[in-house]
């Protein structure tokens, strides 16, 4: 029963979805299918945090999609393509399609995920919703680079909390596919921290900076920080303009760093030099030939 206010008028029950700050045009049925909303339109705190993260990420991706889709439409070239790495349940991909690609009427989204049940569920949901320009591949990010059925080039590459080195593989994918933009939210990364642990004794005798990663908890945090700094320098040395900011408030996620890289073609010599210097300083030289391998041609700009 609706309650009466002091004047005697009855208050109508409030639609719970009105309190969710949903994006205009957002499909309620999609959010229910993704289990972000319950059948009666309610949301729990975990789902609210997840939706907030995806919406914030959409806020950064939407302008890129508008710009690139306008370019391809004017040029009459192939429709805009987006690869979502470490897609999980594909919250990001489905919401991107629902809010942008569906109305656009062209363009493709590829979700890459290693867990087969999640890929199968996403394929079934895309079919159910008629999202026929969504594709899902059950494989690692590294494997997807070599799949012949994938487009030769991608306009945008995203990775939302792709675990460990999957973020680095997503960056490598973007470089290989000549991505015009990359939008990355890094997750945990153990590779650099492991290297720091291996060389800790030698580093402690060589430089007082090694005190920054002498204790295990500091090794983990320093490894994460150094990794993201190296990733940004690597992207700049590869011809991208890089912006680093927060995704959402720290109360929503501890893995909150957002890296947005746009291709300009100006490969910075200074970034390449600093990348090499940092790898040497932290005893990470071997990663120069694997994770952060730069092309043989000299970078084009000094700044």
PDB file of N, CA and C in Angstrom, residues 195-251:
ATOM      1  N   UNK A 195      61.062 -10.068 -10.202  1.00  0.00           N
ATOM      2  CA  UNK A 195      62.414  -9.662 -10.608  1.00  0.00           C
ATOM      3  C   UNK A 195      63.089  -8.860  -9.499  1.00  0.00           C
ATOM      4  N   UNK A 196      62.336  -7.983  -8.842  1.00  0.00           N
ATOM      5  CA  UNK A 196      62.891  -7.183  -7.737  1.00  0.00           C
ATOM      6  C   UNK A 196      63.342  -8.086  -6.593  1.00  0.00           C
ATOM      7  N   UNK A 197      62.546  -9.113  -6.307  1.00  0.00           N
ATOM      8  CA  UNK A 197      62.922 -10.039  -5.234  1.00  0.00           C
ATOM      9  C   UNK A 197      64.216 -10.782  -5.575  1.00  0.00           C
ATOM     10  N   UNK A 198      64.346 -11.188  -6.829  1.00  0.00           N
ATOM     11  CA  UNK A 198      65.520 -11.953  -7.247  1.00  0.00           C
ATOM     12  C   UNK A 198      66.813 -11.159  -7.092  1.00  0.00           C
ATOM     13  N   UNK A 199      66.748  -9.877  -7.366  1.00  0.00           N
ATOM     14  CA  UNK A 199      67.968  -9.035  -7.357  1.00  0.00           C
ATOM     15  C   UNK A 199      68.078  -8.191  -6.094  1.00  0.00           C
ATOM     16  N   UNK A 200      67.239  -8.497  -5.067  1.00  0.00           N
ATOM     17  CA  UNK A 200      67.175  -7.643  -3.884  1.00  0.00           C
ATOM     18  C   UNK A 200      68.517  -7.531  -3.170  1.00  0.00           C
ATOM     19  N   UNK A 201      69.189  -8.660  -2.943  1.00  0.00           N
ATOM     20  CA  UNK A 201      70.455  -8.646  -2.191  1.00  0.00           C
ATOM     21  C   UNK A 201      71.499  -7.780  -2.893  1.00  0.00           C
ATOM     22  N   UNK A 202      71.629  -7.951  -4.205  1.00  0.00           N
ATOM     23  CA  UNK A 202      72.595  -7.168  -4.965  1.00  0.00           C
ATOM     24  C   UNK A 202      72.215  -5.692  -4.963  1.00  0.00           C
ATOM     25  N   UNK A 203      70.925  -5.415  -5.110  1.00  0.00           N
ATOM     26  CA  UNK A 203      70.468  -4.030  -5.154  1.00  0.00           C
ATOM     27  C   UNK A 203      70.707  -3.312  -3.836  1.00  0.00           C
ATOM     28  N   UNK A 204      70.535  -4.019  -2.709  1.00  0.00           N
ATOM     29  CA  UNK A 204      70.729  -3.405  -1.397  1.00  0.00           C
ATOM     30  C   UNK A 204      72.171  -2.974  -1.178  1.00  0.00           C
ATOM     31  N   UNK A 205      73.106  -3.696  -1.781  1.00  0.00           N
ATOM     32  CA  UNK A 205      74.515  -3.308  -1.651  1.00  0.00           C
ATOM     33  C   UNK A 205      74.890  -2.209  -2.640  1.00  0.00           C
ATOM     34  N   UNK A 206      74.076  -2.038  -3.670  1.00  0.00           N
ATOM     35  CA  UNK A 206      74.423  -1.100  -4.742  1.00  0.00           C
ATOM     36  C   UNK A 206      73.792   0.274  -4.571  1.00  0.00           C
ATOM     37  N   UNK A 207      72.561   0.328  -4.072  1.00  0.00           N
ATOM     38  CA  UNK A 207      71.860   1.611  -4.008  1.00  0.00           C
ATOM     39  C   UNK A 207      70.897   1.656  -2.834  1.00  0.00           C
ATOM     40  N   UNK A 208      70.826   2.803  -2.130  1.00  0.00           N
ATOM     41  CA  UNK A 208      69.859   2.933  -1.036  1.00  0.00           C
ATOM     42  C   UNK A 208      68.408   2.894  -1.512  1.00  0.00           C
ATOM     43  N   UNK A 209      68.181   3.099  -2.814  1.00  0.00           N
ATOM     44  CA  UNK A 209      66.826   3.029  -3.347  1.00  0.00           C
ATOM     45  C   UNK A 209      66.196   1.657  -3.135  1.00  0.00           C
ATOM     46  N   UNK A 210      67.038   0.633  -3.006  1.00  0.00           N
ATOM     47  CA  UNK A 210      66.529  -0.724  -2.823  1.00  0.00           C
ATOM     48  C   UNK A 210      65.754  -0.876  -1.510  1.00  0.00           C
ATOM     49  N   UNK A 211      65.951   0.058  -0.568  1.00  0.00           N
ATOM     50  CA  UNK A 211      65.156   0.039   0.663  1.00  0.00           C
ATOM     51  C   UNK A 211      63.667   0.185   0.364  1.00  0.00           C
ATOM     52  N   UNK A 212      63.362   0.760  -0.793  1.00  0.00           N
ATOM     53  CA  UNK A 212      61.967   0.951  -1.173  1.00  0.00           C
ATOM     54  C   UNK A 212      61.251  -0.364  -1.436  1.00  0.00           C
ATOM     55  N   UNK A 213      62.015  -1.446  -1.688  1.00  0.00           N
ATOM     56  CA  UNK A 213      61.376  -2.744  -1.905  1.00  0.00           C
ATOM     57  C   UNK A 213      62.042  -3.864  -1.088  1.00  0.00           C
ATOM     58  N   UNK A 214      62.630  -3.496   0.057  1.00  0.00           N
ATOM     59  CA  UNK A 214      63.274  -4.513   0.900  1.00  0.00           C
ATOM     60  C   UNK A 214      62.240  -5.416   1.571  1.00  0.00           C
ATOM     61  N   UNK A 215      61.154  -4.842   2.054  1.00  0.00           N
ATOM     62  CA  UNK A 215      60.118  -5.628   2.729  1.00  0.00           C
ATOM     63  C   UNK A 215      59.114  -6.159   1.705  1.00  0.00           C
ATOM     64  N   UNK A 216      58.614  -7.378   1.916  1.00  0.00           N
ATOM     65  CA  UNK A 216      57.735  -8.018   0.921  1.00  0.00           C
ATOM     66  C   UNK A 216      56.544  -7.170   0.488  1.00  0.00           C
ATOM     67  N   UNK A 217      55.876  -6.517   1.442  1.00  0.00           N
ATOM     68  CA  UNK A 217      54.703  -5.717   1.064  1.00  0.00           C
ATOM     69  C   UNK A 217      55.109  -4.536   0.198  1.00  0.00           C
ATOM     70  N   UNK A 218      56.303  -3.982   0.479  1.00  0.00           N
ATOM     71  CA  UNK A 218      56.792  -2.874  -0.345  1.00  0.00           C
ATOM     72  C   UNK A 218      57.224  -3.379  -1.722  1.00  0.00           C
ATOM     73  N   UNK A 219      57.767  -4.605  -1.757  1.00  0.00           N
ATOM     74  CA  UNK A 219      58.150  -5.193  -3.049  1.00  0.00           C
ATOM     75  C   UNK A 219      56.944  -5.292  -3.960  1.00  0.00           C
ATOM     76  N   UNK A 220      55.832  -5.755  -3.395  1.00  0.00           N
ATOM     77  CA  UNK A 220      54.611  -5.893  -4.187  1.00  0.00           C
ATOM     78  C   UNK A 220      54.120  -4.542  -4.695  1.00  0.00           C
ATOM     79  N   UNK A 221      54.063  -3.558  -3.805  1.00  0.00           N
ATOM     80  CA  UNK A 221      53.554  -2.238  -4.191  1.00  0.00           C
ATOM     81  C   UNK A 221      54.505  -1.528  -5.150  1.00  0.00           C
ATOM     82  N   UNK A 222      55.806  -1.624  -4.887  1.00  0.00           N
ATOM     83  CA  UNK A 222      56.783  -1.008  -5.779  1.00  0.00           C
ATOM     84  C   UNK A 222      56.750  -1.667  -7.146  1.00  0.00           C
ATOM     85  N   UNK A 223      56.587  -2.985  -7.143  1.00  0.00           N
ATOM     86  CA  UNK A 223      56.506  -3.714  -8.411  1.00  0.00           C
ATOM     87  C   UNK A 223      55.353  -3.211  -9.252  1.00  0.00           C
ATOM     88  N   UNK A 224      54.204  -2.980  -8.608  1.00  0.00           N
ATOM     89  CA  UNK A 224      53.027  -2.480  -9.320  1.00  0.00           C
ATOM     90  C   UNK A 224      53.257  -1.068  -9.845  1.00  0.00           C
ATOM     91  N   UNK A 225      53.828  -0.202  -8.990  1.00  0.00           N
ATOM     92  CA  UNK A 225      54.071   1.186  -9.394  1.00  0.00           C
ATOM     93  C   UNK A 225      55.075   1.272 -10.538  1.00  0.00           C
ATOM     94  N   UNK A 226      56.182   0.535 -10.404  1.00  0.00           N
ATOM     95  CA  UNK A 226      57.214   0.552 -11.447  1.00  0.00           C
ATOM     96  C   UNK A 226      56.649   0.017 -12.759  1.00  0.00           C
ATOM     97  N   UNK A 227      55.856  -1.046 -12.670  1.00  0.00           N
ATOM     98  CA  UNK A 227      55.266  -1.636 -13.879  1.00  0.00           C
ATOM     99  C   UNK A 227      54.462  -0.615 -14.662  1.00  0.00           C
ATOM    100  N   UNK A 228      53.608   0.145 -13.963  1.00  0.00           N
ATOM    101  CA  UNK A 228      52.762   1.105 -14.661  1.00  0.00           C
ATOM    102  C   UNK A 228      53.562   2.280 -15.224  1.00  0.00           C
ATOM    103  N   UNK A 229      54.612   2.678 -14.516  1.00  0.00           N
ATOM    104  CA  UNK A 229      55.492   3.727 -15.045  1.00  0.00           C
ATOM    105  C   UNK A 229      56.170   3.244 -16.326  1.00  0.00           C
ATOM    106  N   UNK A 230      56.667   2.009 -16.303  1.00  0.00           N
ATOM    107  CA  UNK A 230      57.314   1.437 -17.490  1.00  0.00           C
ATOM    108  C   UNK A 230      56.329   1.308 -18.650  1.00  0.00           C
ATOM    109  N   UNK A 231      55.104   0.912 -18.345  1.00  0.00           N
ATOM    110  CA  UNK A 231      54.083   0.787 -19.395  1.00  0.00           C
ATOM    111  C   UNK A 231      53.844   2.138 -20.077  1.00  0.00           C
ATOM    112  N   UNK A 232      53.759   3.192 -19.277  1.00  0.00           N
ATOM    113  CA  UNK A 232      53.505   4.523 -19.845  1.00  0.00           C
ATOM    114  C   UNK A 232      54.677   4.984 -20.711  1.00  0.00           C
ATOM    115  N   UNK A 233      55.901   4.776 -20.239  1.00  0.00           N
ATOM    116  CA  UNK A 233      57.074   5.149 -21.032  1.00  0.00           C
ATOM    117  C   UNK A 233      57.129   4.335 -22.328  1.00  0.00           C
ATOM    118  N   UNK A 234      56.790   3.064 -22.222  1.00  0.00           N
ATOM    119  CA  UNK A 234      56.799   2.182 -23.393  1.00  0.00           C
ATOM    120  C   UNK A 234      55.806   2.674 -24.449  1.00  0.00           C
ATOM    121  N   UNK A 235      54.618   3.068 -23.999  1.00  0.00           N
ATOM    122  CA  UNK A 235      53.610   3.581 -24.924  1.00  0.00           C
ATOM    123  C   UNK A 235      54.062   4.895 -25.557  1.00  0.00           C
ATOM    124  N   UNK A 236      54.663   5.780 -24.765  1.00  0.00           N
ATOM    125  CA  UNK A 236      55.152   7.052 -25.301  1.00  0.00           C
ATOM    126  C   UNK A 236      56.272   6.826 -26.316  1.00  0.00           C
ATOM    127  N   UNK A 237      57.153   5.877 -26.008  1.00  0.00           N
ATOM    128  CA  UNK A 237      58.245   5.565 -26.931  1.00  0.00           C
ATOM    129  C   UNK A 237      57.732   4.880 -28.192  1.00  0.00           C
ATOM    130  N   UNK A 238      56.503   4.347 -28.131  1.00  0.00           N
ATOM    131  CA  UNK A 238      55.913   3.649 -29.280  1.00  0.00           C
ATOM    132  C   UNK A 238      54.980   4.537 -30.091  1.00  0.00           C
ATOM    133  N   UNK A 239      54.909   5.821 -29.730  1.00  0.00           N
ATOM    134  CA  UNK A 239      54.134   6.748 -30.552  1.00  0.00           C
ATOM    135  C   UNK A 239      52.794   7.165 -29.997  1.00  0.00           C
ATOM    136  N   UNK A 240      52.570   6.974 -28.692  1.00  0.00           N
ATOM    137  CA  UNK A 240      51.288   7.317 -28.087  1.00  0.00           C
ATOM    138  C   UNK A 240      51.426   8.492 -27.122  1.00  0.00           C
ATOM    139  N   UNK A 241      50.394   9.312 -27.087  1.00  0.00           N
ATOM    140  CA  UNK A 241      50.277  10.352 -26.064  1.00  0.00           C
ATOM    141  C   UNK A 241      49.533   9.733 -24.889  1.00  0.00           C
ATOM    142  N   UNK A 242      50.097   9.832 -23.700  1.00  0.00           N
ATOM    143  CA  UNK A 242      49.583   9.085 -22.551  1.00  0.00           C
ATOM    144  C   UNK A 242      49.055  10.037 -21.474  1.00  0.00           C
ATOM    145  N   UNK A 243      47.878   9.694 -20.966  1.00  0.00           N
ATOM    146  CA  UNK A 243      47.299  10.387 -19.812  1.00  0.00           C
ATOM    147  C   UNK A 243      47.027   9.348 -18.728  1.00  0.00           C
ATOM    148  N   UNK A 244      47.397   9.680 -17.482  1.00  0.00           N
ATOM    149  CA  UNK A 244      47.164   8.770 -16.360  1.00  0.00           C
ATOM    150  C   UNK A 244      46.294   9.494 -15.333  1.00  0.00           C
ATOM    151  N   UNK A 245      45.221   8.839 -14.907  1.00  0.00           N
ATOM    152  CA  UNK A 245      44.318   9.458 -13.952  1.00  0.00           C
ATOM    153  C   UNK A 245      43.645   8.376 -13.114  1.00  0.00           C
ATOM    154  N   UNK A 246      42.718   8.780 -12.231  1.00  0.00           N
ATOM    155  CA  UNK A 246      41.925   7.826 -11.465  1.00  0.00           C
ATOM    156  C   UNK A 246      40.715   7.386 -12.277  1.00  0.00           C
ATOM    157  N   UNK A 247      40.316   6.150 -12.083  1.00  0.00           N
ATOM    158  CA  UNK A 247      39.078   5.678 -12.708  1.00  0.00           C
ATOM    159  C   UNK A 247      37.883   6.129 -11.888  1.00  0.00           C
ATOM    160  N   UNK A 248      37.853   5.718 -10.622  1.00  0.00           N
ATOM    161  CA  UNK A 248      36.796   6.130  -9.685  1.00  0.00           C
ATOM    162  C   UNK A 248      37.468   6.408  -8.353  1.00  0.00           C
ATOM    163  N   UNK A 249      36.667   6.788  -7.351  1.00  0.00           N
ATOM    164  CA  UNK A 249      37.235   7.032  -6.025  1.00  0.00           C
ATOM    165  C   UNK A 249      37.838   5.768  -5.436  1.00  0.00           C
ATOM    166  N   UNK A 250      38.842   5.942  -4.595  1.00  0.00           N
ATOM    167  CA  UNK A 250      39.543   4.781  -4.017  1.00  0.00           C
ATOM    168  C   UNK A 250      38.628   3.923  -3.154  1.00  0.00           C
ATOM    169  N   UNK A 251      37.505   4.478  -2.711  1.00  0.00           N
ATOM    170  CA  UNK A 251      36.587   3.675  -1.895  1.00  0.00           C
ATOM    171  C   UNK A 251      35.911   2.590  -2.716  1.00  0.00           C
TER     172      UNK A 251
END
